[in-house]
PDB file of C-alpha atoms in Angstrom:
ATOM      1  CA  MET I   1     109.007 132.306  66.120  1.00 92.00           C
ATOM      2  CA  LYS I   2     109.798 129.711  68.777  1.00 93.00           C
ATOM      3  CA  GLN I   3     112.971 128.039  69.966  1.00 92.00           C
ATOM      4  CA  ILE I   4     113.198 124.287  69.511  1.00 94.00           C
ATOM      5  CA  GLU I   5     115.521 121.605  70.797  1.00 95.00           C
ATOM      6  CA  PRO I   6     118.265 121.720  68.136  1.00 95.00           C
ATOM      7  CA  VAL I   7     117.921 119.263  65.263  1.00 96.00           C
ATOM      8  CA  GLN I   8     120.411 118.337  62.568  1.00 95.00           C
ATOM      9  CA  VAL I   9     119.300 119.052  58.988  1.00 93.00           C
ATOM     10  CA  TRP I  10     121.148 118.091  55.815  1.00 91.00           C
ATOM     11  CA  LYS I  11     121.056 120.928  53.245  1.00 88.00           C
ATOM     12  CA  ASN I  12     123.166 121.471  50.140  1.00 87.00           C
ATOM     13  CA  GLY I  13     125.815 118.957  51.138  1.00 90.00           C
ATOM     14  CA  GLU I  14     126.325 120.116  54.701  1.00 91.00           C
ATOM     15  CA  GLN I  15     124.806 119.331  58.058  1.00 93.00           C
ATOM     16  CA  LEU I  16     123.276 122.347  59.777  1.00 92.00           C
ATOM     17  CA  GLU I  17     121.641 122.781  63.164  1.00 94.00           C
ATOM     18  CA  ALA I  18     118.151 124.242  63.294  1.00 95.00           C
ATOM     19  CA  SER I  19     117.125 125.783  66.618  1.00 93.00           C
ATOM     20  CA  LEU I  20     114.207 128.016  65.597  1.00 94.00           C
ATOM     21  CA  LEU I  21     110.733 127.285  64.222  1.00 96.00           C
ATOM     22  CA  ASN I  22     108.982 130.027  62.282  1.00 96.00           C
ATOM     23  CA  ALA I  23     105.394 129.687  61.052  1.00 97.00           C
ATOM     24  CA  ILE I  24     102.785 131.824  59.336  1.00 97.00           C
ATOM     25  CA  ILE I  25      99.240 131.167  58.134  1.00 97.00           C
ATOM     26  CA  ILE I  26      99.066 131.134  54.353  1.00 97.00           C
ATOM     27  CA  ASN I  27      95.419 130.114  54.011  1.00 97.00           C
ATOM     28  CA  ASP I  28      92.464 129.902  56.397  1.00 96.00           C
ATOM     29  CA  ASN I  29      88.854 129.382  55.335  1.00 96.00           C
ATOM     30  CA  LEU I  30      87.759 130.501  58.852  1.00 94.00           C
ATOM     31  CA  GLU I  31      85.497 127.486  59.081  1.00 95.00           C
ATOM     32  CA  SER I  32      87.210 124.114  58.930  1.00 96.00           C
ATOM     33  CA  ALA I  33      90.835 124.246  57.784  1.00 97.00           C
ATOM     34  CA  CYS I  34      93.977 126.327  57.498  1.00 97.00           C
ATOM     35  CA  THR I  35      97.482 125.869  56.159  1.00 98.00           C
ATOM     36  CA  PHE I  36     100.687 127.041  57.792  1.00 98.00           C
ATOM     37  CA  TYR I  37     104.009 127.666  56.063  1.00 98.00           C
ATOM     38  CA  TYR I  38     106.875 126.715  58.393  1.00 98.00           C
ATOM     39  CA  GLN I  39     110.636 127.137  58.377  1.00 97.00           C
ATOM     40  CA  LEU I  40     113.306 125.511  60.512  1.00 96.00           C
ATOM     41  CA  MET I  41     116.089 128.033  60.933  1.00 95.00           C
ATOM     42  CA  THR I  42     119.546 128.305  62.350  1.00 92.00           C
ATOM     43  CA  GLY I  43     119.885 130.888  65.074  1.00 83.00           C
ATOM     44  CA  GLY I  44     121.191 131.890  68.439  1.00 63.00           C
ATOM     45  CA  GLN I  45     119.842 131.162  71.867  1.00 59.00           C
ATOM     46  CA  GLY I  46     117.319 133.527  73.393  1.00 57.00           C
ATOM     47  CA  THR I  47     114.709 133.659  76.083  1.00 53.00           C
ATOM     48  CA  GLU I  48     110.938 133.830  75.735  1.00 55.00           C
ATOM     49  CA  SER I  49     111.038 137.594  76.312  1.00 56.00           C
ATOM     50  CA  MET I  50     114.091 138.210  74.103  1.00 59.00           C
ATOM     51  CA  MET I  51     113.374 136.004  71.081  1.00 57.00           C
ATOM     52  CA  PRO I  52     115.195 135.827  68.797  1.00 50.00           C
ATOM     53  CA  ILE I  53     118.713 136.980  69.520  1.00 59.00           C
ATOM     54  CA  SER I  54     119.760 136.116  65.981  1.00 71.00           C
ATOM     55  CA  VAL I  55     118.171 134.390  63.035  1.00 78.00           C
ATOM     56  CA  GLY I  56     120.251 132.540  60.513  1.00 85.00           C
ATOM     57  CA  GLN I  57     119.278 130.728  57.369  1.00 90.00           C
ATOM     58  CA  SER I  58     116.270 128.596  56.591  1.00 93.00           C
ATOM     59  CA  VAL I  59     117.358 124.944  56.483  1.00 94.00           C
ATOM     60  CA  ALA I  60     113.966 123.275  55.950  1.00 95.00           C
ATOM     61  CA  GLU I  61     110.510 124.487  55.013  1.00 97.00           C
ATOM     62  CA  GLY I  62     107.090 123.264  54.051  1.00 98.00           C
ATOM     63  CA  ASN I  63     103.358 123.420  54.678  1.00 98.00           C
ATOM     64  CA  ILE I  64     101.227 121.829  57.376  1.00 98.00           C
ATOM     65  CA  SER I  65      97.436 121.702  57.333  1.00 98.00           C
ATOM     66  CA  LEU I  66      95.222 122.010  60.395  1.00 97.00           C
ATOM     67  CA  SER I  67      91.728 120.641  59.881  1.00 97.00           C
ATOM     68  CA  GLY I  68      88.867 118.644  61.347  1.00 96.00           C
ATOM     69  CA  GLU I  69      88.676 118.320  65.132  1.00 96.00           C
ATOM     70  CA  ASP I  70      92.122 119.927  65.491  1.00 96.00           C
ATOM     71  CA  TYR I  71      90.899 123.048  63.689  1.00 97.00           C
ATOM     72  CA  LEU I  72      87.725 123.178  65.763  1.00 95.00           C
ATOM     73  CA  ALA I  73      89.796 122.907  68.977  1.00 95.00           C
ATOM     74  CA  TRP I  74      92.039 125.797  67.884  1.00 95.00           C
ATOM     75  CA  ASN I  75      91.055 129.115  69.449  1.00 92.00           C
ATOM     76  CA  GLY I  76      93.360 131.155  67.216  1.00 91.00           C
ATOM     77  CA  SER I  77      96.201 130.961  69.725  1.00 94.00           C
ATOM     78  CA  ASN I  78      99.742 131.126  68.387  1.00 95.00           C
ATOM     79  CA  ASP I  79     100.834 128.724  71.130  1.00 96.00           C
ATOM     80  CA  TYR I  80      98.310 126.101  69.976  1.00 97.00           C
ATOM     81  CA  ALA I  81      99.483 126.502  66.370  1.00 97.00           C
ATOM     82  CA  TYR I  82     103.170 126.165  67.287  1.00 98.00           C
ATOM     83  CA  ASP I  83     102.433 123.160  69.504  1.00 97.00           C
ATOM     84  CA  TYR I  84     100.497 121.528  66.658  1.00 98.00           C
ATOM     85  CA  ILE I  85     103.220 122.178  64.078  1.00 98.00           C
ATOM     86  CA  ALA I  86     105.979 121.002  66.424  1.00 98.00           C
ATOM     87  CA  GLU I  87     104.052 117.798  67.143  1.00 97.00           C
ATOM     88  CA  LYS I  88     103.554 117.089  63.421  1.00 97.00           C
ATOM     89  CA  LEU I  89     107.270 117.670  62.752  1.00 97.00           C
ATOM     90  CA  ASN I  90     108.364 115.689  65.815  1.00 97.00           C
ATOM     91  CA  LEU I  91     110.088 118.757  67.315  1.00 98.00           C
ATOM     92  CA  THR I  92     110.347 119.845  70.945  1.00 97.00           C
ATOM     93  CA  LEU I  93     109.605 123.477  71.757  1.00 96.00           C
ATOM     94  CA  ILE I  94     111.742 125.079  74.430  1.00 91.00           C
TER      95      ILE I  94
END
């Protein structure tokens, strides 16, 4: 889980602020492609060593695929995966 610059998300008739990005691998063929499930979540502020202080509700979710040259460049690092997902979602990691 990583902190992000807060973004406003409309869910169930109300505007909520997401400040956390959560992601897990749901499929990886270990050769050329993988798929991540991500969630944008409400939550409190934390630091890199104390993440998260609190986790609220999921306000947006979906899947993102990593394939081709991007997959080949990935060394299995969580940081690379979070950077990739944040870039695809136009989010800024803190």
